C-alpha positions as a printed NumPy array, in Angstrom:
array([[ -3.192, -29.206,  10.062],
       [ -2.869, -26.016,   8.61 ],
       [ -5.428, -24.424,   6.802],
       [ -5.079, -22.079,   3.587],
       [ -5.724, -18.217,   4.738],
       [ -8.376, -16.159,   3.118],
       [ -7.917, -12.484,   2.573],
       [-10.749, -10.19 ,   2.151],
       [-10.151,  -7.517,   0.199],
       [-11.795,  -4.813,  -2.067],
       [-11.592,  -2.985,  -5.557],
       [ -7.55 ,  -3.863,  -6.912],
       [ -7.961,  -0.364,  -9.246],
       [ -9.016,   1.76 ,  -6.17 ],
       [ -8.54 ,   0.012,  -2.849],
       [ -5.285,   0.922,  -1.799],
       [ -5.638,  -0.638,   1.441],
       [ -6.004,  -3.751,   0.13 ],
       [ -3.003,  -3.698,  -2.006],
       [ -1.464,  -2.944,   1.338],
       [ -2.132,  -6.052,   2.971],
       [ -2.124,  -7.983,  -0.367],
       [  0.909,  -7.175,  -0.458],
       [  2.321,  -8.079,   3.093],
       [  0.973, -11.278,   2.545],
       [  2.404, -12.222,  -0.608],
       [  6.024, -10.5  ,   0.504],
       [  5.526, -12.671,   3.56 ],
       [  5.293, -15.697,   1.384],
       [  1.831, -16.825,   2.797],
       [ -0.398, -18.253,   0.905],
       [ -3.986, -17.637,   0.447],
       [ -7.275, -17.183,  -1.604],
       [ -8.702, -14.054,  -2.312],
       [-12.371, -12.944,  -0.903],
       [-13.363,  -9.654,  -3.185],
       [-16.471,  -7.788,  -1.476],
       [-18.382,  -6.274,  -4.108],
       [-18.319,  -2.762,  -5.135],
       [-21.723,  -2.297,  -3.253],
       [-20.313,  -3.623,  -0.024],
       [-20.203,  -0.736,   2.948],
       [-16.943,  -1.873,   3.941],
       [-15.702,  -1.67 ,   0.587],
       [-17.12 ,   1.962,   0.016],
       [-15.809,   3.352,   3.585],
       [-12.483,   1.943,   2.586],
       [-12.073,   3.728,  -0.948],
       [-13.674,   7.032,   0.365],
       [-10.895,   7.102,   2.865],
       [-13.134,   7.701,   6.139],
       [-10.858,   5.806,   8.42 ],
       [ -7.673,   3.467,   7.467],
       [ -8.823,   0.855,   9.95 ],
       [-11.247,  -1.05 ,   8.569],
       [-12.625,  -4.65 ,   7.731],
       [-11.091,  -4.235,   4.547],
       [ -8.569,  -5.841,   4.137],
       [ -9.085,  -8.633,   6.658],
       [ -7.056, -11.926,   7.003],
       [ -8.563, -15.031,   8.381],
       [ -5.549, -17.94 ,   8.844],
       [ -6.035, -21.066,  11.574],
       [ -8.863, -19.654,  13.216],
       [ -7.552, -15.982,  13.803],
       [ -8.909, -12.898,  12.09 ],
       [ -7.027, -10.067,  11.683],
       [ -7.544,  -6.775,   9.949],
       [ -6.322,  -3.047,  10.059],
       [ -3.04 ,  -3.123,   8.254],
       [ -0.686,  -2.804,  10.9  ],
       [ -2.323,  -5.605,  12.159],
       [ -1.988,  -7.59 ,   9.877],
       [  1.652,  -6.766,   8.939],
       [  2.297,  -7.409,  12.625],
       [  0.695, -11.104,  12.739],
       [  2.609, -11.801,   9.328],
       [  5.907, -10.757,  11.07 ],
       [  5.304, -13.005,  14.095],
       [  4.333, -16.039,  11.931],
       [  6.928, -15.807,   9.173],
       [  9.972, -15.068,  10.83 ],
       [ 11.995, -15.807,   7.92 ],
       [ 10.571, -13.505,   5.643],
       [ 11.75 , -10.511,   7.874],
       [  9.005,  -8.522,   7.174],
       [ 10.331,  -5.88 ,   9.745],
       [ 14.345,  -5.529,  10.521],
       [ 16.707,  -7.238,  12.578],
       [ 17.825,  -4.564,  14.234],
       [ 16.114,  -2.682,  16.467],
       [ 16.555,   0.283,  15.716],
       [ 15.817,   0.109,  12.026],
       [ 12.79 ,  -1.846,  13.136],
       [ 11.488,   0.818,  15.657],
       [ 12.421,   3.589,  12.337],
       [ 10.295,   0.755,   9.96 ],
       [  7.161,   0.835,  12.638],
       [  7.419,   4.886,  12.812],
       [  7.26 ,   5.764,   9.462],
       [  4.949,   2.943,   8.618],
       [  2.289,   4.148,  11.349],
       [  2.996,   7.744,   9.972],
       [  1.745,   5.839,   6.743],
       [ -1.299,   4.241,   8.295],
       [ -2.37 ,   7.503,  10.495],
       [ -1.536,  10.328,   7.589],
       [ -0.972,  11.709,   4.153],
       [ -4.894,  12.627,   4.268],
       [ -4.622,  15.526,   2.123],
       [ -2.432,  13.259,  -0.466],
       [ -4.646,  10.627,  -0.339],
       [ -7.904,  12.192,  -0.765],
       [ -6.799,  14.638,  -3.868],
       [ -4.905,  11.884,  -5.738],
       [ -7.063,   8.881,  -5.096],
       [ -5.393,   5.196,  -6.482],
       [ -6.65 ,   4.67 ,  -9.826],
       [ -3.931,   2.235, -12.061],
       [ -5.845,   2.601, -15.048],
       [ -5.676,   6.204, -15.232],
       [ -2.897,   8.814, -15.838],
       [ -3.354,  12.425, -15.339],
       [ -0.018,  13.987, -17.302],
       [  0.568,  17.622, -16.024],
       [ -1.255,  17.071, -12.912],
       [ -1.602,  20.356, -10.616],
       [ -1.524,  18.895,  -6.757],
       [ -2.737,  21.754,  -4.791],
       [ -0.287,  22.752,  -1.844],
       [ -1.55 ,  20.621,   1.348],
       [ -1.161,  17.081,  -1.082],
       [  2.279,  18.954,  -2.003],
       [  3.438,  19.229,   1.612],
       [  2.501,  14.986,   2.072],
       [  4.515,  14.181,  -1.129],
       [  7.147,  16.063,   0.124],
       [  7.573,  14.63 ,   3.548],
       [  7.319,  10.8  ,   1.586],
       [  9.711,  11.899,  -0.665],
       [ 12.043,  12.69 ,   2.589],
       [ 11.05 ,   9.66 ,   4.18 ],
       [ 12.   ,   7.484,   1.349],
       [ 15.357,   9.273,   0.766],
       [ 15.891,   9.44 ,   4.361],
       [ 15.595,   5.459,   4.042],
       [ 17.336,   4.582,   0.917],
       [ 20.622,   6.33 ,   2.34 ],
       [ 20.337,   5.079,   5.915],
       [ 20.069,   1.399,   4.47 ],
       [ 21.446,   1.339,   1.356],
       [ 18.791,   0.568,  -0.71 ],
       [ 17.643,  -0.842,  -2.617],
       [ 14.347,  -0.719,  -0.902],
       [ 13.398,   1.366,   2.238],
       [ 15.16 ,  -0.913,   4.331],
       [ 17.784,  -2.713,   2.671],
       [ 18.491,  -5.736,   0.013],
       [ 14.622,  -6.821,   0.065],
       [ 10.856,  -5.265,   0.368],
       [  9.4  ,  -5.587,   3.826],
       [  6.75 ,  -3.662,   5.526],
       [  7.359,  -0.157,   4.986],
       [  7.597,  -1.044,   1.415],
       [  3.972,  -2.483,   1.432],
       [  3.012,   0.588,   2.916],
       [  4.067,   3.12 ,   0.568],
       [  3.523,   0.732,  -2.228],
       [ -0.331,   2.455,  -3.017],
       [  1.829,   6.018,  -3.141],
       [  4.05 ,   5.079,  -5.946],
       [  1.187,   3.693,  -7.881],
       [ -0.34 ,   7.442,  -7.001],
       [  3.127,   9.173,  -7.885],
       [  2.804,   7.34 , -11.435],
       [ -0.851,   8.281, -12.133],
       [ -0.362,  11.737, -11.434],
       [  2.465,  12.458, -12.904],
       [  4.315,  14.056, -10.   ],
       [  7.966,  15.176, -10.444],
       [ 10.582,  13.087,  -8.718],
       [ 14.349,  13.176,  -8.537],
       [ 16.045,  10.658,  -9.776],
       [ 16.491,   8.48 ,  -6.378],
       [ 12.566,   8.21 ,  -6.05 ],
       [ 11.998,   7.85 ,  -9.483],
       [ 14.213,   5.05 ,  -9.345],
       [ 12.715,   3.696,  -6.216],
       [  9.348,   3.683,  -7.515],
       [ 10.349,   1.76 , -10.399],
       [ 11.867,  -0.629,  -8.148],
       [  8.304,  -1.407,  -6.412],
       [  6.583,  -1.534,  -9.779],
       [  9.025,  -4.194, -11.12 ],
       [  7.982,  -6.684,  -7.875],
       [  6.274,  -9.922,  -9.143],
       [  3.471,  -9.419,  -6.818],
       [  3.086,  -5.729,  -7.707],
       [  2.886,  -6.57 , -11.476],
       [  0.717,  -9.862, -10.801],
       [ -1.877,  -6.941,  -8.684],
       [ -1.52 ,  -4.365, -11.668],
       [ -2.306,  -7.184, -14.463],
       [ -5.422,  -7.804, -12.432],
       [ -6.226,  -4.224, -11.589],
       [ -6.114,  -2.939, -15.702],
       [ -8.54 ,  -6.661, -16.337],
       [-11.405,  -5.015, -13.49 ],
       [-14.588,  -4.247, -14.798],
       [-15.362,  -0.58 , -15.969],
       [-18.925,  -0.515, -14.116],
       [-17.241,  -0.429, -10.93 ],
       [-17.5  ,   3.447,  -9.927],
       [-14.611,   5.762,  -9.027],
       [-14.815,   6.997,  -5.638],
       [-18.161,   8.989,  -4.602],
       [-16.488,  11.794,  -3.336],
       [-15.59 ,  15.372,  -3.742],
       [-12.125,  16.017,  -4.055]])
C-alpha cells in the first residue's frame, strides 16, 4: 500500500528552493504533507543564504525512498508519474528541458544573491548592478528562446513541467524587483503567477510570520 509522501521544506517567503520542488510535486500531481524546518534549522539557513543549491532542503520522502537536491527530485517525479510529463516527449526538447534546467540548478549566482526571493516585498525602481544584469539577461533569452521553439504557452509547450518549476523562484524575483521585461516575458511571468499551486504557495507565503529573519547576508 502506498503511503502519503512528506516533503521537507523551508521558509515559503524566502526559500526558493523549496518552491522549486514544491512545485514539481504538486505539477506532478503527487500528493503529500508538508514538513517546515524552522527558521533556526542549519539546513534551512544554508539553503536561503545560497551556499550550495544541493541541499537537504527540500527533501522528499515517498514509499521508503528519500530524495533531495532538486534535480533529483524532479527526476524521481518524472519516473513515477509518467503521465504528468514532467519532462518532454521528445528527446530532443527533453535533453533542451534538462540543459537549461541544470543551467538553473548550477547558476544565476550573481542574480540570486543580489535579488534574494522575498514575495512580500517590492522594490519599485530597483538598480541591479551589472553581473545580476548579465543572469537576467541570459533567462530572459532562455525563456524566449523556449516560448518560440515550443509555442508557448509555457517553456515547453501547452502545460508547466520542469523547467517551469525551475525558473518559477525567478519570476517571483523579476516581480519584486521590478525589473523591465518585454512584453513576451512579462506575459510569461504572469502566466506562472496565475498557476493554482503558485497562488495556493503565495497565499501562504504573504500569511508567514514577520519574526522570521531575511537572509543573514551581505549583498
Amino acid at each position: 500500500m502506498a503511503t502519503k509522501a512528506v516533503l521537507t521544506i523551508s521558509s515559503k517567503n524566502y526559500g526558493a528552493w523549496s518552491l522549486r520542488g514544491w512545485l514539481l510535486a504538486k505539477l506532478a500531481g503527487l500528493e503529500f504533507t508538508e514538513k517546515v524546518i524552522s527558521p533556526d534549522d542549519p539546513a534551512m539557513k544554508a539553503e536561503m543564504l545560497l551556499l550550495a543549491p544541493s541541499m537537504l532542503v527540500p527533501s522528499l520522502q515517498h514509499n521508503g525512498v528519500k530524495v533531495w537536491d532538486t534535480l533529483a527530485i524532479a527526476e524521481y517525479l518524472h519516473e513515477i508519474r509518467p503521465g504528468a510529463r514532467m519532462l518532454p516527449a521528445d528527446v530532443k526538447a527533453r535533453a533542451h528541458c534538462r540543459a537549461i534546467c541544470g543551467e538553473m540548478h548550477s547558476g544565476f549566482s550573481s542574480m540570486r544573491s543580489s535579488l534574494p526571493m522575498n514575495l512580500k516585498a517590492h522594490f519599485p525602481n530597483f538598480k541591479v548592478w551589472s553581473r545580476a544584469q548579465a543572469d537576467i539577461d541570459r533567462v530572459v533569452d532562455i525563456w524566449k528562446e523556449c516560448l518560440a521553439t515550443y509555442g508557448g504557452p509555457y517553456l515547453f509547450g501547452k502545460q508547466p513541467c520542469t523547467a517551469d518549476a525551475m525558473y518559477a523562484p525567478v519570476v517571483t524575483r523579476f516581480l519584486t524587483y521590478d525589473v523591465a521585461l518585454d512584453k513576451v516575458c512579462a506575459a510569461y511571468c504572469k502566466r506562472i503567477m496565475e498557476l493554482p499551486a503558485m497562488k495556493e504557495w503565495v497565499a501562504a507565503a504573504k500569511k508567514e510570520p514577520d519574526d522570521i529573519d531575511e537572509l543573514d547576508a551581505e549583498f
